[in-house]
Amino acid sequence: MGLTHWILLLLTHPNEFRSLVQFSIYHEQKRDITSMKEHATSGWDRESMRRCWAFLDKTSRSFSAVIKELDGDLARTICMFYLVLRGLDTIEDDMTIPDHIKQPILRSFHKHTVTPGWKFNDCGPNEKDRQLLVEYDVVVEEVNRLDPSYRDVIVAIAEKMSTGMADYAHKAATTGTIYLETIAEYDLYCHYVAGLVGEGLSGIFSASHKEAPWLKDQLELSNSMGLLLQKTNIIRDYREDVDEQRYFWPREIWGRKEYGFSEMKELYAPHARERALWAQSGMVVDALRHAIDALDYLRLLRNQSVFNFCAIPATMAIATLELCFMNPVMFDRNIKIRKAEAARLIMRSTNPREVSIIFVEYARRIHAKALPSDPNYLRISVACGKIEQWREHHYPSHVLLSENGTSFNPEDARTNIIKREQDLDLALAKKKRIEEIRAGMTNSTSKPSTASTDPSKLEVALYIVGLMAVIILLSVAVIWGVMKVFGDE
């Protein structure tokens, strides 16, 4: 950002200017992968790995910054995981590759990923990440350098993902079907392209021992994390995808009778803007059903760098959904959240409680923009309410945390209930203490005898006397019997 842009931002959006200044001052880089002390885990001392870091910066600079802050060898491992999947996705998206050539490449991509020297030069010239595949041999080299526990996860996920992508690509090429028909089919597609990424990341986190070993078994939560991000991108990129003749919105949502659409490109027609927003709200509702699972997943993470890596994209996703919801501009061009808002989200996404607060804030904004005339109005309300309910269950809003400890919000009705319960407990404790004091005073004024005040000692004495009497009687009887027998002889 140049000086002119900063001055303009200060004059037009002073709050955003302040946020960006705060971010530049207070958000420190956690690690420098280029420093010599990091070479053992980052691989920066190798030319092949430096090339891989460059590819990562080129494909996604913002995502690259988050990856580089992961602890230890996690940064390098996830960098390679991302590049492998990016290469696979590039082949799948390239419409210039005939199906009979694309199919064997996709279905064997997991094998190519560990085959030394393999690369692919036949992508279309307009593909953004074409160069990654041209130099894919450096990716192969670095993948083979990874610990086997990491490499096995990457290869397994690449195999599953390539199989799913190949199936969908073949279906589109042979049947002429360009749409996903049902929500279930939409979910399956998103699982192949994003849910499996979540599963792979969980497997890598567990293999690194920075997270619990059972995290890799949380398949449903891992899948939902991926689906939340993927569905958000599909909603946001509507116009770009339609212009490229890529249709990911399921007909079951946008093709409802009350909307009156027969083709997806009809949604951006000016005269159909209201009905298009209804279809869009249906897509947002579908994406929001993964929000609770995403919050549950984040609560399982214990490593701070891993948490930041997962939480920041999640908060960006909920913010993007709010930006897109009931926003007609989305049908005309690609829209993104502003840099200052992204900076605030990055600085706040540090713990599950704060992330849940962020989700609630944006859920309330979504609900505030919902219109009663929208057929999805009630479903939107329920989806936003579930997010609020989750937050109140795990992190009640009337409990305030500060450096001085825990306190309660005096304006919340639940605080009055807690105060009354505390007052009642104090009153009962005071009443019980008074009764104990009165009982003690009564006992001290009566001055009972020793026998009456300590009957247990008297009972013990009587038992001892009785026992001695029995023993004496038995002894006398035995002596008398012996004398009687021997005296007669």
Coordinates of C-alpha atoms in Angstrom, one line a residue:
M1 CA 0.0 0.0 0.0
G2 CA 1.4 3.3 -1.1
L3 CA 1.4 6.5 0.9
T4 CA -1.4 8.0 -1.2
H5 CA -3.6 5.0 -0.4
W6 CA -2.8 5.3 3.4
I7 CA -3.8 9.0 3.3
L8 CA -7.0 8.2 1.4
L9 CA -7.8 5.4 3.8
L10 CA -7.2 7.8 6.8
L11 CA -9.6 10.4 5.4
T12 CA -12.4 8.0 4.2
H13 CA -12.2 5.1 6.7
P14 CA -10.4 6.2 9.8
N15 CA -11.4 3.2 11.9
E16 CA -9.9 0.9 9.2
F17 CA -6.8 2.9 9.1
R18 CA -6.4 2.5 12.9
S19 CA -6.9 -1.3 12.6
L20 CA -4.3 -1.7 9.9
V21 CA -1.8 0.4 11.9
Q22 CA -2.5 -1.6 15.0
F23 CA -2.0 -4.8 13.0
S24 CA 1.3 -3.7 11.6
I25 CA 2.6 -2.6 15.0
Y26 CA 1.3 -5.4 17.3
H27 CA 1.1 -8.4 15.1
E28 CA 4.5 -9.9 15.2
Q29 CA 5.7 -12.7 12.9
K30 CA 6.0 -15.9 15.0
R31 CA 8.9 -17.3 13.1
D32 CA 11.2 -16.6 10.2
I33 CA 11.6 -19.7 8.0
T34 CA 14.6 -18.1 6.3
S35 CA 16.7 -17.9 9.5
M36 CA 19.5 -20.4 9.9
K37 CA 18.1 -21.8 13.1
E38 CA 14.9 -22.7 11.3
H39 CA 16.6 -24.5 8.4
A40 CA 16.3 -27.9 10.0
T41 CA 12.5 -27.7 10.0
S42 CA 11.7 -25.3 7.2
G43 CA 14.2 -26.7 4.6
W44 CA 15.1 -23.2 3.5
D45 CA 18.7 -24.3 3.0
R46 CA 17.7 -26.5 0.0
E47 CA 17.0 -25.0 -3.4
S48 CA 14.1 -27.3 -4.0
M49 CA 12.3 -26.3 -0.8
R50 CA 12.9 -22.6 -1.5
R51 CA 11.2 -23.1 -4.8
C52 CA 8.2 -24.8 -3.1
W53 CA 7.9 -21.8 -0.6
A54 CA 7.9 -19.5 -3.6
F55 CA 5.1 -21.5 -5.3
L56 CA 3.1 -21.3 -2.0
D57 CA 3.6 -17.5 -1.9
K58 CA 2.4 -17.3 -5.5
T59 CA -0.7 -19.4 -5.2
S60 CA -2.0 -17.8 -2.0
R61 CA 0.0 -15.1 -0.2
S62 CA -2.4 -14.7 2.7
F63 CA -2.7 -18.5 3.3
S64 CA 1.1 -18.7 3.0
A65 CA 1.6 -16.3 5.9
V66 CA -0.5 -18.5 8.1
I67 CA 1.2 -21.7 7.1
K68 CA 4.7 -20.2 7.8
E69 CA 3.8 -19.5 11.4
L70 CA 3.1 -23.1 12.3
D71 CA 5.4 -24.7 14.8
G72 CA 8.4 -26.9 13.8
D73 CA 8.1 -29.1 10.7
L74 CA 4.4 -28.6 10.5
A75 CA 4.9 -25.5 8.3
R76 CA 7.0 -27.4 5.7
T77 CA 4.7 -30.4 5.8
I78 CA 1.5 -28.5 5.3
C79 CA 3.2 -26.4 2.6
M80 CA 3.8 -29.6 0.7
F81 CA 0.3 -30.9 1.4
Y82 CA -1.1 -27.7 0.0
L83 CA 1.0 -27.7 -3.2
V84 CA 0.1 -31.4 -3.9
L85 CA -3.6 -30.6 -3.7
R86 CA -3.1 -27.4 -5.7
G87 CA -1.5 -29.3 -8.5
L88 CA -4.2 -31.9 -8.4
D89 CA -6.9 -29.2 -8.5
T90 CA -5.2 -27.4 -11.4
I91 CA -5.5 -30.5 -13.6
E92 CA -9.1 -31.1 -12.6
D93 CA -10.1 -27.5 -13.4
D94 CA -8.2 -27.3 -16.7
M95 CA -11.0 -27.6 -19.3
T96 CA -8.4 -27.7 -22.2
I97 CA -7.3 -31.3 -21.2
P98 CA -9.4 -34.0 -22.9
D99 CA -11.2 -36.4 -20.6
H100 CA -9.3 -39.4 -21.9
I101 CA -6.0 -37.8 -21.0
K102 CA -7.3 -36.2 -17.7
Q103 CA -8.7 -39.5 -16.3
P104 CA -5.5 -41.5 -16.0
I105 CA -3.5 -38.5 -14.7
L106 CA -6.0 -37.8 -12.0
R107 CA -6.4 -41.4 -10.9
S108 CA -2.7 -41.9 -10.7
F109 CA -1.8 -38.5 -9.3
H110 CA -1.0 -39.9 -5.8
K111 CA 1.6 -42.2 -7.4
H112 CA 3.1 -39.4 -9.5
T113 CA 3.5 -37.3 -6.3
V114 CA 6.1 -39.8 -5.0
T115 CA 7.6 -40.7 -8.4
P116 CA 11.0 -38.9 -8.7
G117 CA 11.3 -36.5 -11.7
W118 CA 7.6 -36.5 -12.6
K119 CA 6.1 -33.3 -13.9
F120 CA 3.3 -32.2 -16.2
N121 CA 3.6 -29.7 -19.1
D122 CA 0.3 -30.0 -20.9
C123 CA -1.9 -27.6 -18.9
G124 CA -3.5 -24.8 -20.7
P125 CA -1.5 -21.5 -21.0
N126 CA -4.1 -19.6 -19.0
E127 CA -4.1 -21.8 -15.9
K128 CA -2.9 -19.7 -13.0
D129 CA -0.8 -22.5 -11.4
R130 CA 0.5 -24.1 -14.6
Q131 CA 4.1 -23.5 -13.6
L132 CA 3.7 -25.5 -10.5
L133 CA 3.0 -28.6 -12.5
V134 CA 5.8 -27.7 -15.0
E135 CA 8.2 -27.9 -12.1
Y136 CA 6.3 -30.5 -10.1
D137 CA 9.5 -32.6 -9.8
V138 CA 10.7 -30.2 -7.0
V139 CA 7.4 -30.9 -5.1
V140 CA 8.0 -34.7 -5.6
E141 CA 11.5 -34.3 -4.2
E142 CA 10.4 -32.5 -1.1
V143 CA 7.4 -34.8 -0.5
N144 CA 9.8 -37.8 -0.4
R145 CA 11.9 -36.0 2.2
L146 CA 9.0 -35.8 4.6
D147 CA 8.7 -38.1 7.6
P148 CA 6.8 -41.3 6.4
S149 CA 3.9 -40.6 8.8
Y150 CA 3.3 -37.3 7.1
R151 CA 3.9 -38.6 3.6
D152 CA 1.5 -41.5 4.1
V153 CA -1.3 -39.0 5.1
I154 CA -0.6 -36.8 2.1
V155 CA -0.6 -39.7 -0.4
A156 CA -3.7 -41.3 1.0
I157 CA -5.7 -38.0 0.9
A158 CA -4.4 -37.3 -2.7
E159 CA -5.6 -40.7 -3.8
K160 CA -9.1 -40.2 -2.4
M161 CA -9.4 -36.7 -3.7
S162 CA -8.1 -37.6 -7.2
T163 CA -10.6 -40.4 -7.4
G164 CA -13.5 -38.2 -6.5
M165 CA -12.4 -35.4 -8.9
A166 CA -11.9 -37.9 -11.7
D167 CA -15.5 -39.3 -11.2
Y168 CA -17.0 -35.8 -11.4
A169 CA -14.9 -34.7 -14.4
H170 CA -15.8 -37.9 -16.2
K171 CA -19.5 -37.5 -15.5
A172 CA -19.4 -33.9 -16.9
A173 CA -17.5 -35.0 -20.0
T174 CA -19.6 -38.0 -20.9
T175 CA -23.1 -37.2 -19.8
G176 CA -23.2 -33.5 -20.6
T177 CA -24.4 -32.7 -17.1
I178 CA -23.0 -29.4 -16.0
Y179 CA -25.0 -29.0 -12.7
L180 CA -24.9 -30.6 -9.3
E181 CA -28.5 -31.7 -8.8
T182 CA -29.0 -32.3 -5.1
I183 CA -27.6 -31.0 -1.9
A184 CA -26.3 -34.5 -1.1
E185 CA -24.3 -34.4 -4.4
Y186 CA -23.1 -31.0 -3.5
D187 CA -21.9 -32.2 -0.1
L188 CA -20.1 -35.1 -1.7
Y189 CA -18.3 -32.9 -4.2
C190 CA -17.3 -30.5 -1.4
H191 CA -16.1 -33.5 0.6
Y192 CA -13.8 -34.5 -2.2
V193 CA -12.3 -31.1 -2.8
A194 CA -12.3 -29.7 0.8
G195 CA -13.6 -32.1 3.4
L196 CA -10.7 -34.5 2.7
V197 CA -8.3 -31.6 3.2
G198 CA -9.7 -31.2 6.7
E199 CA -9.2 -34.9 7.3
G200 CA -5.7 -34.8 6.0
L201 CA -4.8 -31.8 8.2
S202 CA -6.2 -33.6 11.3
G203 CA -4.0 -36.6 10.4
I204 CA -0.9 -34.4 10.0
F205 CA -1.7 -32.6 13.3
S206 CA -1.9 -36.0 15.1
A207 CA 1.2 -37.4 13.4
S208 CA 3.1 -34.3 14.6
H209 CA 2.2 -35.1 18.3
K210 CA 1.3 -31.4 18.7
E211 CA -2.3 -32.4 18.9
A212 CA -4.1 -35.4 20.4
P213 CA -3.7 -38.8 18.6
W214 CA -7.4 -39.2 18.4
L215 CA -7.9 -35.9 16.5
K216 CA -7.3 -37.8 13.2
D217 CA -10.4 -39.9 14.0
Q218 CA -12.7 -36.8 14.2
L219 CA -13.7 -37.2 10.6
E220 CA -17.1 -35.5 10.7
L221 CA -15.8 -32.4 12.4
S222 CA -12.8 -32.3 10.1
N223 CA -15.0 -32.6 7.1
S224 CA -17.3 -29.8 8.3
M225 CA -14.4 -27.5 8.7
G226 CA -13.5 -28.0 5.1
L227 CA -17.0 -27.8 3.9
L228 CA -17.6 -24.4 5.7
L229 CA -14.6 -22.9 3.9
Q230 CA -15.3 -24.5 0.5
K231 CA -19.0 -23.6 0.4
T232 CA -18.2 -20.0 1.4
N233 CA -15.8 -19.7 -1.5
I234 CA -18.4 -21.2 -3.9
I235 CA -21.0 -18.7 -2.8
R236 CA -18.5 -15.8 -3.1
D237 CA -17.1 -16.8 -6.5
Y238 CA -20.5 -17.2 -8.1
R239 CA -20.0 -14.7 -11.0
E240 CA -16.4 -15.8 -11.7
D241 CA -17.4 -19.5 -11.9
V242 CA -20.5 -18.8 -14.0
D243 CA -18.4 -16.8 -16.5
E244 CA -16.0 -19.7 -16.7
Q245 CA -19.0 -22.1 -17.1
R246 CA -18.4 -23.8 -13.8
Y247 CA -21.6 -24.5 -11.9
F248 CA -21.3 -25.6 -8.3
W249 CA -24.5 -24.4 -6.8
P250 CA -26.9 -27.4 -6.5
R251 CA -30.1 -27.2 -8.5
E252 CA -32.0 -28.3 -5.4
I253 CA -31.3 -24.9 -3.9
W254 CA -31.4 -22.4 -6.8
G255 CA -33.9 -24.3 -8.9
R256 CA -36.8 -24.2 -6.5
K257 CA -40.1 -23.4 -8.2
E258 CA -40.7 -20.2 -6.3
Y259 CA -37.4 -18.8 -7.6
G260 CA -38.3 -19.4 -11.3
F261 CA -34.8 -20.1 -12.6
S262 CA -33.9 -22.7 -15.2
E263 CA -30.2 -21.8 -15.7
M264 CA -27.7 -20.5 -13.1
K265 CA -26.7 -17.6 -15.3
E266 CA -30.2 -16.2 -15.0
L267 CA -29.5 -15.2 -11.4
Y268 CA -27.4 -12.2 -12.3
A269 CA -30.1 -10.7 -14.6
P270 CA -31.1 -7.3 -13.2
H271 CA -34.9 -8.0 -13.2
A272 CA -34.4 -11.2 -11.2
R273 CA -32.3 -9.7 -8.4
E274 CA -34.8 -10.3 -5.5
R275 CA -35.3 -14.0 -6.4
A276 CA -31.5 -14.4 -6.9
L277 CA -31.0 -13.1 -3.4
W278 CA -33.4 -15.7 -2.1
A279 CA -31.4 -18.5 -3.9
Q280 CA -28.3 -17.0 -2.4
S281 CA -29.8 -17.0 1.1
G282 CA -30.5 -20.7 0.6
M283 CA -26.8 -21.3 -0.1
V284 CA -25.8 -19.3 3.0
V285 CA -28.2 -21.4 5.1
D286 CA -26.6 -24.5 3.8
A287 CA -23.1 -23.3 4.6
L288 CA -24.1 -22.2 8.1
R289 CA -25.1 -25.7 9.1
H290 CA -21.4 -26.5 9.3
A291 CA -20.6 -23.6 11.7
I292 CA -21.3 -25.6 14.9
D293 CA -19.1 -28.5 13.9
A294 CA -16.3 -26.0 13.1
L295 CA -16.6 -24.4 16.5
D296 CA -16.6 -27.9 18.1
Y297 CA -13.4 -28.8 16.1
L298 CA -11.6 -25.6 17.2
R299 CA -12.3 -26.5 20.9
L300 CA -10.3 -29.7 20.5
L301 CA -7.1 -28.0 19.4
R302 CA -4.4 -27.4 22.1
N303 CA -1.4 -26.0 20.1
Q304 CA -1.6 -22.3 19.6
S305 CA -0.1 -22.2 16.1
V306 CA -2.4 -25.0 14.9
F307 CA -5.4 -23.2 16.4
N308 CA -4.5 -19.9 14.7
F309 CA -4.1 -21.8 11.4
C310 CA -7.6 -23.3 11.6
A311 CA -9.4 -20.4 13.4
I312 CA -8.4 -17.6 11.1
P313 CA -9.9 -19.1 7.9
A314 CA -13.0 -20.0 9.8
T315 CA -13.6 -16.5 11.1
M316 CA -12.8 -15.2 7.6
A317 CA -15.5 -17.5 6.2
I318 CA -18.2 -16.4 8.6
A319 CA -17.3 -12.8 7.8
T320 CA -17.4 -13.5 4.0
L321 CA -20.9 -15.2 4.4
E322 CA -22.1 -12.0 6.1
L323 CA -20.7 -9.9 3.3
C324 CA -22.3 -11.9 0.6
F325 CA -25.7 -12.4 2.3
M326 CA -28.4 -10.2 0.7
N327 CA -25.6 -8.4 -1.2
P328 CA -26.6 -8.0 -4.9
V329 CA -23.1 -6.8 -5.9
M330 CA -22.0 -10.5 -5.5
F331 CA -23.9 -11.3 -8.7
D332 CA -21.9 -8.7 -10.7
R333 CA -18.3 -9.2 -9.5
N334 CA -16.2 -11.0 -7.0
I335 CA -16.2 -9.4 -3.5
K336 CA -13.9 -9.8 -0.5
I337 CA -13.9 -8.5 3.0
R338 CA -11.8 -5.4 3.5
K339 CA -8.1 -5.7 4.6
A340 CA -8.8 -3.8 7.9
E341 CA -11.6 -6.3 8.8
A342 CA -9.3 -9.2 7.9
A343 CA -6.6 -7.7 10.2
R344 CA -9.0 -7.4 13.1
L345 CA -10.1 -11.0 12.6
I346 CA -6.5 -12.2 12.6
M347 CA -5.7 -10.4 15.8
R348 CA -8.9 -11.6 17.5
S349 CA -8.8 -15.3 16.4
T350 CA -6.6 -16.5 19.3
N351 CA -8.9 -18.7 21.4
P352 CA -12.2 -20.6 21.1
R353 CA -14.1 -18.2 23.3
E354 CA -13.2 -15.2 21.2
V355 CA -13.8 -17.1 17.9
S356 CA -17.3 -18.0 19.2
I357 CA -18.0 -14.3 19.9
I358 CA -16.9 -13.5 16.4
F359 CA -19.3 -16.1 15.0
V360 CA -22.1 -14.7 17.0
E361 CA -21.4 -11.1 15.9
Y362 CA -21.6 -12.0 12.2
A363 CA -24.6 -14.4 12.7
R364 CA -26.5 -11.5 14.3
R365 CA -25.6 -9.3 11.3
I366 CA -26.8 -12.0 8.9
H367 CA -30.1 -12.3 10.8
A368 CA -30.5 -8.5 10.9
K369 CA -30.3 -8.4 7.1
A370 CA -32.8 -11.3 6.6
L371 CA -36.1 -10.4 5.1
P372 CA -39.5 -11.9 6.2
S373 CA -40.4 -12.2 2.5
D374 CA -37.4 -14.6 1.9
P375 CA -38.6 -18.2 1.8
N376 CA -35.5 -19.1 3.8
Y377 CA -36.2 -16.5 6.6
L378 CA -37.0 -19.1 9.3
R379 CA -34.2 -21.4 8.3
I380 CA -31.8 -18.4 8.5
S381 CA -33.1 -17.5 12.0
V382 CA -32.7 -21.1 13.2
A383 CA -29.1 -21.3 11.8
C384 CA -28.1 -18.1 13.5
G385 CA -29.8 -19.1 16.7
K386 CA -27.9 -22.3 16.9
I387 CA -24.6 -20.4 16.7
E388 CA -25.8 -18.1 19.6
Q389 CA -27.0 -21.2 21.5
W390 CA -23.6 -22.9 21.1
R391 CA -21.8 -19.8 22.4
E392 CA -24.1 -19.4 25.4
H393 CA -23.7 -23.1 26.3
H394 CA -19.9 -23.2 26.2
Y395 CA -19.0 -19.5 27.0
P396 CA -22.0 -17.8 28.7
S397 CA -22.1 -14.1 27.7
H398 CA -22.9 -12.9 31.2
V399 CA -19.6 -14.2 32.5
L400 CA -16.9 -11.5 32.1
L401 CA -13.2 -12.4 32.1
S402 CA -10.5 -9.8 33.0
E403 CA -7.1 -9.7 34.5
N404 CA -8.6 -9.4 37.9
G405 CA -10.6 -12.6 37.6
T406 CA -14.2 -13.5 36.7
S407 CA -17.2 -11.2 37.2
F408 CA -20.8 -11.1 35.9
N409 CA -22.5 -8.6 33.7
P410 CA -24.8 -6.5 35.9
E411 CA -27.2 -5.8 33.0
D412 CA -27.8 -9.5 32.3
A413 CA -30.9 -11.1 34.0
R414 CA -28.9 -14.2 34.8
T415 CA -26.6 -12.1 37.0
N416 CA -29.6 -11.3 39.2
I417 CA -30.4 -15.0 39.5
I418 CA -26.8 -15.8 40.5
K419 CA -26.7 -12.9 43.0
R420 CA -30.0 -14.1 44.6
E421 CA -28.7 -17.6 44.9
Q422 CA -25.5 -16.4 46.5
D423 CA -27.5 -14.2 48.9
L424 CA -29.7 -17.2 49.8
D425 CA -26.7 -19.4 50.4
L426 CA -25.2 -16.7 52.7
A427 CA -28.5 -16.3 54.6
L428 CA -28.8 -20.1 55.1
A429 CA -25.2 -20.4 56.3
K430 CA -25.8 -17.5 58.8
K431 CA -29.0 -19.0 60.1
K432 CA -27.2 -22.4 60.6
R433 CA -24.4 -20.7 62.5
I434 CA -26.8 -18.9 64.8
E435 CA -28.6 -22.2 65.6
E436 CA -25.3 -23.9 66.4
I437 CA -24.3 -21.0 68.7
R438 CA -27.6 -21.2 70.5
A439 CA -27.4 -25.0 70.9
G440 CA -23.9 -24.6 72.4
M441 CA -25.1 -22.0 74.9
T442 CA -28.0 -24.3 76.0
N443 CA -25.6 -27.2 76.7
S444 CA -23.2 -25.1 78.7
T445 CA -25.9 -23.7 81.0
S446 CA -27.4 -27.1 81.9
K447 CA -24.1 -28.5 83.2
P448 CA -25.0 -32.2 83.0
S449 CA -23.2 -34.8 85.1
T450 CA -20.3 -36.8 83.8
A451 CA -22.3 -39.9 83.4
S452 CA -25.0 -38.1 81.4
T453 CA -22.6 -36.1 79.3
D454 CA -20.4 -39.0 78.5
P455 CA -22.5 -42.2 78.6
S456 CA -20.2 -44.0 76.3
K457 CA -17.5 -44.3 79.0
L458 CA -20.0 -45.7 81.5
E459 CA -21.1 -48.3 79.1
V460 CA -17.6 -49.4 78.5
A461 CA -16.9 -49.7 82.2
L462 CA -20.0 -51.8 82.7
Y463 CA -19.0 -54.1 79.9
I464 CA -15.5 -54.5 81.4
V465 CA -17.0 -55.3 84.9
G466 CA -19.4 -57.8 83.5
L467 CA -16.7 -59.5 81.4
M468 CA -14.4 -59.9 84.5
A469 CA -17.3 -61.4 86.5
V470 CA -18.0 -64.0 83.8
I471 CA -14.3 -64.9 83.6
I472 CA -14.2 -65.3 87.5
L473 CA -17.3 -67.5 87.5
L474 CA -15.9 -69.7 84.7
S475 CA -12.6 -70.0 86.5
V476 CA -14.3 -71.0 89.8
A477 CA -16.4 -73.5 87.9
V478 CA -13.4 -75.1 86.2
I479 CA -11.5 -75.3 89.5
W480 CA -14.5 -76.9 91.3
G481 CA -14.9 -79.4 88.6
V482 CA -11.3 -80.5 88.6
M483 CA -11.2 -80.8 92.4
K484 CA -14.4 -82.8 92.3
V485 CA -13.0 -85.3 89.8
F486 CA -9.6 -85.7 91.3
G487 CA -10.8 -85.5 94.9
D488 CA -13.1 -88.6 94.5
E489 CA -10.1 -90.6 93.3

